[in-house]
PDB file of C-alpha atoms in Angstrom:
ATOM      1  CA  MET A   1       0.046  -0.253  -0.205  1.00 83.00           C
ATOM      2  CA  SER A   2       2.863   2.579   1.109  1.00 84.00           C
ATOM      3  CA  GLU A   3       4.507   1.589  -2.314  1.00 88.00           C
ATOM      4  CA  LEU A   4       1.374   2.733  -4.303  1.00 91.00           C
ATOM      5  CA  VAL A   5       1.059   5.796  -2.499  1.00 92.00           C
ATOM      6  CA  ALA A   6       5.013   6.415  -2.859  1.00 91.00           C
ATOM      7  CA  ALA A   7       4.648   5.712  -6.445  1.00 92.00           C
ATOM      8  CA  THR A   8       1.678   7.983  -7.026  1.00 93.00           C
ATOM      9  CA  MET A   9       3.478  10.737  -5.376  1.00 93.00           C
ATOM     10  CA  ILE A  10       6.622  10.386  -7.443  1.00 93.00           C
ATOM     11  CA  VAL A  11       4.732  10.229 -10.566  1.00 93.00           C
ATOM     12  CA  ALA A  12       2.670  13.463  -9.700  1.00 94.00           C
ATOM     13  CA  GLY A  13       5.827  15.202  -9.157  1.00 94.00           C
ATOM     14  CA  LEU A  14       7.278  14.053 -12.507  1.00 94.00           C
ATOM     15  CA  PHE A  15       4.089  15.605 -13.933  1.00 94.00           C
ATOM     16  CA  PHE A  16       4.827  19.257 -12.432  1.00 93.00           C
ATOM     17  CA  TYR A  17       8.660  18.809 -13.490  1.00 92.00           C
ATOM     18  CA  LEU A  18       7.227  18.239 -16.989  1.00 92.00           C
ATOM     19  CA  ALA A  19       5.037  21.278 -16.659  1.00 91.00           C
ATOM     20  CA  GLY A  20       7.733  23.404 -15.546  1.00 88.00           C
ATOM     21  CA  SER A  21       9.897  22.281 -18.506  1.00 88.00           C
ATOM     22  CA  ILE A  22       7.182  23.045 -21.226  1.00 89.00           C
ATOM     23  CA  GLY A  23       6.646  26.243 -19.404  1.00 86.00           C
ATOM     24  CA  LEU A  24      10.285  26.972 -19.712  1.00 85.00           C
ATOM     25  CA  LEU A  25      10.030  26.428 -23.503  1.00 85.00           C
ATOM     26  CA  ARG A  26       6.782  28.088 -24.285  1.00 86.00           C
ATOM     27  CA  LEU A  27       6.308  31.088 -22.272  1.00 86.00           C
ATOM     28  CA  PRO A  28       7.261  34.517 -23.949  1.00 85.00           C
ATOM     29  CA  ASP A  29       9.278  36.150 -21.161  1.00 84.00           C
ATOM     30  CA  LEU A  30      12.295  35.727 -19.223  1.00 84.00           C
ATOM     31  CA  PHE A  31      10.067  36.762 -16.307  1.00 87.00           C
ATOM     32  CA  SER A  32       7.293  34.226 -16.644  1.00 88.00           C
ATOM     33  CA  ARG A  33       9.738  31.688 -17.543  1.00 87.00           C
ATOM     34  CA  LEU A  34      11.345  32.230 -13.834  1.00 88.00           C
ATOM     35  CA  HIS A  35       8.133  31.899 -12.437  1.00 88.00           C
ATOM     36  CA  ALA A  36       7.461  28.424 -14.409  1.00 86.00           C
ATOM     37  CA  LEU A  37      10.976  27.014 -13.406  1.00 88.00           C
ATOM     38  CA  THR A  38      10.836  28.089  -9.724  1.00 90.00           C
ATOM     39  CA  LYS A  39       7.428  27.096  -8.744  1.00 91.00           C
ATOM     40  CA  ALA A  40       6.518  24.045 -11.033  1.00 92.00           C
ATOM     41  CA  ASP A  41       9.889  22.357 -10.439  1.00 92.00           C
ATOM     42  CA  ASN A  42       9.834  22.772  -6.386  1.00 93.00           C
ATOM     43  CA  LEU A  43       6.341  21.504  -6.369  1.00 94.00           C
ATOM     44  CA  GLY A  44       7.585  18.750  -8.177  1.00 94.00           C
ATOM     45  CA  LEU A  45      10.584  18.246  -6.235  1.00 94.00           C
ATOM     46  CA  GLY A  46       8.621  18.345  -2.857  1.00 95.00           C
ATOM     47  CA  LEU A  47       5.905  15.608  -4.286  1.00 95.00           C
ATOM     48  CA  LEU A  48       9.230  13.694  -5.408  1.00 94.00           C
ATOM     49  CA  ALA A  49      10.862  14.034  -1.926  1.00 94.00           C
ATOM     50  CA  ALA A  50       7.322  13.065  -0.303  1.00 94.00           C
ATOM     51  CA  GLY A  51       7.215   9.867  -2.416  1.00 93.00           C
ATOM     52  CA  VAL A  52      10.792   8.880  -1.797  1.00 93.00           C
ATOM     53  CA  ALA A  53      10.207   9.528   2.074  1.00 93.00           C
ATOM     54  CA  VAL A  54       7.110   7.272   2.251  1.00 92.00           C
ATOM     55  CA  HIS A  55       9.124   4.653  -0.002  1.00 91.00           C
ATOM     56  CA  ALA A  56      12.134   4.799   2.512  1.00 87.00           C
ATOM     57  CA  GLY A  57       9.803   4.542   5.711  1.00 84.00           C
ATOM     58  CA  ASP A  58      12.469   5.715   8.086  1.00 87.00           C
ATOM     59  CA  PRO A  59      12.025   9.095   9.750  1.00 91.00           C
ATOM     60  CA  LEU A  60      15.236   9.931   9.718  1.00 92.00           C
ATOM     61  CA  MET A  61      15.658   9.703   6.055  1.00 91.00           C
ATOM     62  CA  ALA A  62      12.518  11.672   5.904  1.00 93.00           C
ATOM     63  CA  ALA A  63      13.661  14.495   7.605  1.00 93.00           C
ATOM     64  CA  ARG A  64      16.822  14.717   5.421  1.00 92.00           C
ATOM     65  CA  LEU A  65      14.461  14.608   2.426  1.00 93.00           C
ATOM     66  CA  LEU A  66      12.615  17.558   3.825  1.00 94.00           C
ATOM     67  CA  LEU A  67      15.724  19.289   4.661  1.00 92.00           C
ATOM     68  CA  VAL A  68      16.965  18.985   0.989  1.00 93.00           C
ATOM     69  CA  TRP A  69      13.478  20.503  -0.158  1.00 93.00           C
ATOM     70  CA  LEU A  70      13.573  23.378   2.178  1.00 93.00           C
ATOM     71  CA  ALA A  71      17.227  23.814   0.720  1.00 92.00           C
ATOM     72  CA  VAL A  72      16.317  23.739  -2.965  1.00 93.00           C
ATOM     73  CA  LEU A  73      13.276  26.104  -2.105  1.00 93.00           C
ATOM     74  CA  ALA A  74      15.652  28.941  -0.588  1.00 92.00           C
ATOM     75  CA  ALA A  75      17.991  28.785  -2.990  1.00 91.00           C
ATOM     76  CA  SER A  76      15.925  28.750  -6.072  1.00 91.00           C
ATOM     77  CA  ALA A  77      14.018  31.663  -4.423  1.00 91.00           C
ATOM     78  CA  ALA A  78      17.277  33.484  -3.943  1.00 90.00           C
ATOM     79  CA  SER A  79      18.495  32.718  -7.399  1.00 90.00           C
ATOM     80  CA  ALA A  80      15.255  33.569  -9.022  1.00 90.00           C
ATOM     81  CA  GLN A  81      15.438  37.092  -7.435  1.00 90.00           C
ATOM     82  CA  LEU A  82      19.087  37.460  -8.495  1.00 88.00           C
ATOM     83  CA  ILE A  83      18.291  36.579 -11.870  1.00 87.00           C
ATOM     84  CA  ALA A  84      15.393  38.844 -12.395  1.00 88.00           C
ATOM     85  CA  ARG A  85      16.738  41.937 -10.706  1.00 87.00           C
ATOM     86  CA  HIS A  86      19.991  41.460 -12.966  1.00 85.00           C
ATOM     87  CA  ALA A  87      17.578  41.166 -15.984  1.00 83.00           C
ATOM     88  CA  ARG A  88      15.971  44.580 -15.177  1.00 82.00           C
ATOM     89  CA  THR A  89      19.033  46.469 -14.222  1.00 80.00           C
ATOM     90  CA  ALA A  90      21.415  44.951 -17.111  1.00 71.00           C
ATOM     91  CA  ASP A  91      18.665  46.174 -19.771  1.00 66.00           C
ATOM     92  CA  PRO A  92      16.399  49.271 -18.967  1.00 60.00           C
ATOM     93  CA  HIS A  93      13.868  48.417 -21.553  1.00 63.00           C
ATOM     94  CA  VAL A  94      12.727  45.341 -19.934  1.00 56.00           C
TER      95      VAL A  94
ATOM     96  CA  MET B   1       9.712  -0.607  -7.772  1.00 82.00           C
ATOM     97  CA  SER B   2      13.133   0.383  -8.493  1.00 85.00           C
ATOM     98  CA  ASP B   3      12.756  -0.266 -11.935  1.00 89.00           C
ATOM     99  CA  LEU B   4       9.731   2.473 -11.983  1.00 89.00           C
ATOM    100  CA  LEU B   5      12.185   4.613  -9.769  1.00 91.00           C
ATOM    101  CA  LEU B   6      14.821   4.509 -12.616  1.00 92.00           C
ATOM    102  CA  LEU B   7      12.204   4.934 -15.248  1.00 92.00           C
ATOM    103  CA  CYS B   8      11.135   7.979 -13.486  1.00 92.00           C
ATOM    104  CA  ALA B   9      14.802   9.150 -13.351  1.00 92.00           C
ATOM    105  CA  LEU B  10      15.029   8.708 -17.122  1.00 94.00           C
ATOM    106  CA  PHE B  11      11.802  10.631 -17.650  1.00 93.00           C
ATOM    107  CA  LEU B  12      13.317  13.629 -15.504  1.00 93.00           C
ATOM    108  CA  MET B  13      16.712  13.530 -17.698  1.00 93.00           C
ATOM    109  CA  PHE B  14      14.004  13.787 -21.135  1.00 92.00           C
ATOM    110  CA  THR B  15      12.365  17.185 -19.288  1.00 91.00           C
ATOM    111  CA  LEU B  16      15.851  18.338 -18.778  1.00 91.00           C
ATOM    112  CA  VAL B  17      16.579  17.874 -22.295  1.00 90.00           C
ATOM    113  CA  LEU B  18      13.550  19.757 -23.059  1.00 87.00           C
ATOM    114  CA  GLY B  19      14.414  22.485 -20.862  1.00 85.00           C
ATOM    115  CA  LEU B  20      18.157  22.633 -22.680  1.00 86.00           C
ATOM    116  CA  LEU B  21      16.281  23.795 -25.749  1.00 82.00           C
ATOM    117  CA  ARG B  22      15.659  27.207 -24.052  1.00 77.00           C
ATOM    118  CA  VAL B  23      19.576  27.277 -23.887  1.00 75.00           C
ATOM    119  CA  LEU B  24      19.611  27.165 -27.671  1.00 78.00           C
ATOM    120  CA  ARG B  25      17.179  29.617 -28.291  1.00 79.00           C
ATOM    121  CA  GLY B  26      17.288  31.889 -25.339  1.00 74.00           C
ATOM    122  CA  PRO B  27      17.564  35.625 -26.539  1.00 78.00           C
ATOM    123  CA  GLU B  28      18.990  36.833 -23.098  1.00 76.00           C
ATOM    124  CA  ASP B  29      21.662  35.877 -20.770  1.00 76.00           C
ATOM    125  CA  GLY B  30      19.052  35.188 -18.170  1.00 78.00           C
ATOM    126  CA  ASP B  31      17.574  32.315 -19.951  1.00 78.00           C
ATOM    127  CA  ARG B  32      20.796  30.390 -20.033  1.00 79.00           C
ATOM    128  CA  MET B  33      21.102  31.151 -16.210  1.00 83.00           C
ATOM    129  CA  LEU B  34      17.659  29.708 -15.983  1.00 84.00           C
ATOM    130  CA  ALA B  35      18.762  26.482 -17.819  1.00 81.00           C
ATOM    131  CA  ALA B  36      21.422  26.415 -15.066  1.00 82.00           C
ATOM    132  CA  GLN B  37      18.774  26.418 -12.411  1.00 87.00           C
ATOM    133  CA  LEU B  38      16.880  23.860 -14.075  1.00 88.00           C
ATOM    134  CA  ILE B  39      19.771  21.488 -14.299  1.00 88.00           C
ATOM    135  CA  GLY B  40      20.121  22.053 -10.697  1.00 90.00           C
ATOM    136  CA  SER B  41      16.430  21.263  -9.831  1.00 91.00           C
ATOM    137  CA  THR B  42      16.260  18.395 -11.995  1.00 93.00           C
ATOM    138  CA  GLY B  43      19.570  17.032 -10.998  1.00 93.00           C
ATOM    139  CA  VAL B  44      18.292  16.922  -7.337  1.00 94.00           C
ATOM    140  CA  GLY B  45      15.167  15.141  -8.645  1.00 94.00           C
ATOM    141  CA  VAL B  46      17.177  12.712 -10.381  1.00 94.00           C
ATOM    142  CA  LEU B  47      19.700  12.103  -7.096  1.00 94.00           C
ATOM    143  CA  LEU B  48      16.540  11.731  -4.807  1.00 94.00           C
ATOM    144  CA  LEU B  49      15.117   8.989  -7.449  1.00 93.00           C
ATOM    145  CA  LEU B  50      18.534   7.120  -7.587  1.00 93.00           C
ATOM    146  CA  ALA B  51      18.884   7.117  -3.558  1.00 93.00           C
ATOM    147  CA  ALA B  52      15.798   5.342  -3.280  1.00 91.00           C
ATOM    148  CA  ALA B  53      16.544   3.071  -6.566  1.00 91.00           C
ATOM    149  CA  LEU B  54      20.047   2.013  -5.589  1.00 90.00           C
ATOM    150  CA  GLY B  55      19.509   1.997  -2.055  1.00 86.00           C
ATOM    151  CA  GLN B  56      22.030   4.555  -1.213  1.00 86.00           C
ATOM    152  CA  PRO B  57      21.069   7.054   1.320  1.00 87.00           C
ATOM    153  CA  ALA B  58      24.371   8.869   0.621  1.00 91.00           C
ATOM    154  CA  LEU B  59      22.946  10.390  -2.507  1.00 92.00           C
ATOM    155  CA  VAL B  60      20.557  12.484  -0.601  1.00 92.00           C
ATOM    156  CA  ASP B  61      23.329  14.453   0.749  1.00 93.00           C
ATOM    157  CA  VAL B  62      24.840  14.607  -2.642  1.00 94.00           C
ATOM    158  CA  ALA B  63      21.373  16.242  -3.681  1.00 93.00           C
ATOM    159  CA  LEU B  64      21.674  18.870  -0.864  1.00 92.00           C
ATOM    160  CA  LEU B  65      25.174  19.975  -1.605  1.00 93.00           C
ATOM    161  CA  LEU B  66      24.018  20.218  -5.489  1.00 92.00           C
ATOM    162  CA  ALA B  67      20.992  22.368  -4.236  1.00 89.00           C
ATOM    163  CA  LEU B  68      23.472  24.817  -2.671  1.00 89.00           C
ATOM    164  CA  LEU B  69      25.711  25.091  -5.321  1.00 90.00           C
ATOM    165  CA  ALA B  70      23.012  25.924  -7.890  1.00 87.00           C
ATOM    166  CA  ALA B  71      22.421  29.001  -5.640  1.00 86.00           C
ATOM    167  CA  LEU B  72      26.181  29.928  -5.651  1.00 88.00           C
ATOM    168  CA  ALA B  73      26.187  29.465  -9.486  1.00 86.00           C
ATOM    169  CA  ALA B  74      23.295  32.154 -10.000  1.00 84.00           C
ATOM    170  CA  ALA B  75      25.164  34.307  -7.438  1.00 85.00           C
ATOM    171  CA  ALA B  76      28.514  34.052  -9.276  1.00 86.00           C
ATOM    172  CA  PHE B  77      26.475  34.688 -12.468  1.00 81.00           C
ATOM    173  CA  VAL B  78      25.041  38.096 -11.400  1.00 79.00           C
ATOM    174  CA  ARG B  79      27.942  39.173  -9.738  1.00 78.00           C
ATOM    175  CA  GLN B  80      30.060  40.143 -12.799  1.00 69.00           C
ATOM    176  CA  PRO B  81      32.617  42.930 -13.028  1.00 65.00           C
ATOM    177  CA  GLY B  82      31.241  46.309 -12.844  1.00 56.00           C
ATOM    178  CA  ASN B  83      27.716  45.231 -11.549  1.00 55.00           C
ATOM    179  CA  PRO B  84      27.335  46.232  -8.063  1.00 55.00           C
ATOM    180  CA  SER B  85      24.798  43.617  -7.080  1.00 51.00           C
TER     181      SER B  85
END
């Protein structure tokens, strides 16, 4: 039963990763691409980490996976803000 | 189950290739930096799946390092000479 739950969460996470990549390809502007990449990929990673935690079944491993997810969240939020600010100040017409 | 996990990791690599098309076409520098972020994010996902599939919990620590280094790469990108950020 827990294997089924884990597999469902992992496949749902993959779906969000695919949505993020398609958004990266199809959206018209750098800033909207930043949205797609940061939000969709991090949500996909969260579901992926939850699925792996359920599959592992070990609370210490689940805590490590939660830490990885939080670190990726913080890192991508900071990186997105840096990239967006650089794009604005480097090109005054944007 | 580990076969399914490996298949999922393969699918993630496929989405990574999709995102790399943006590196080819991206009209700005920021788009190419976005691709680096994509590689970091997708790489963390692939590492987590491999940690589960191969039974190697040490790969989770590798994923943590990759996440932090991706942020460092973005900071290095914006901190170009003459740029006050």
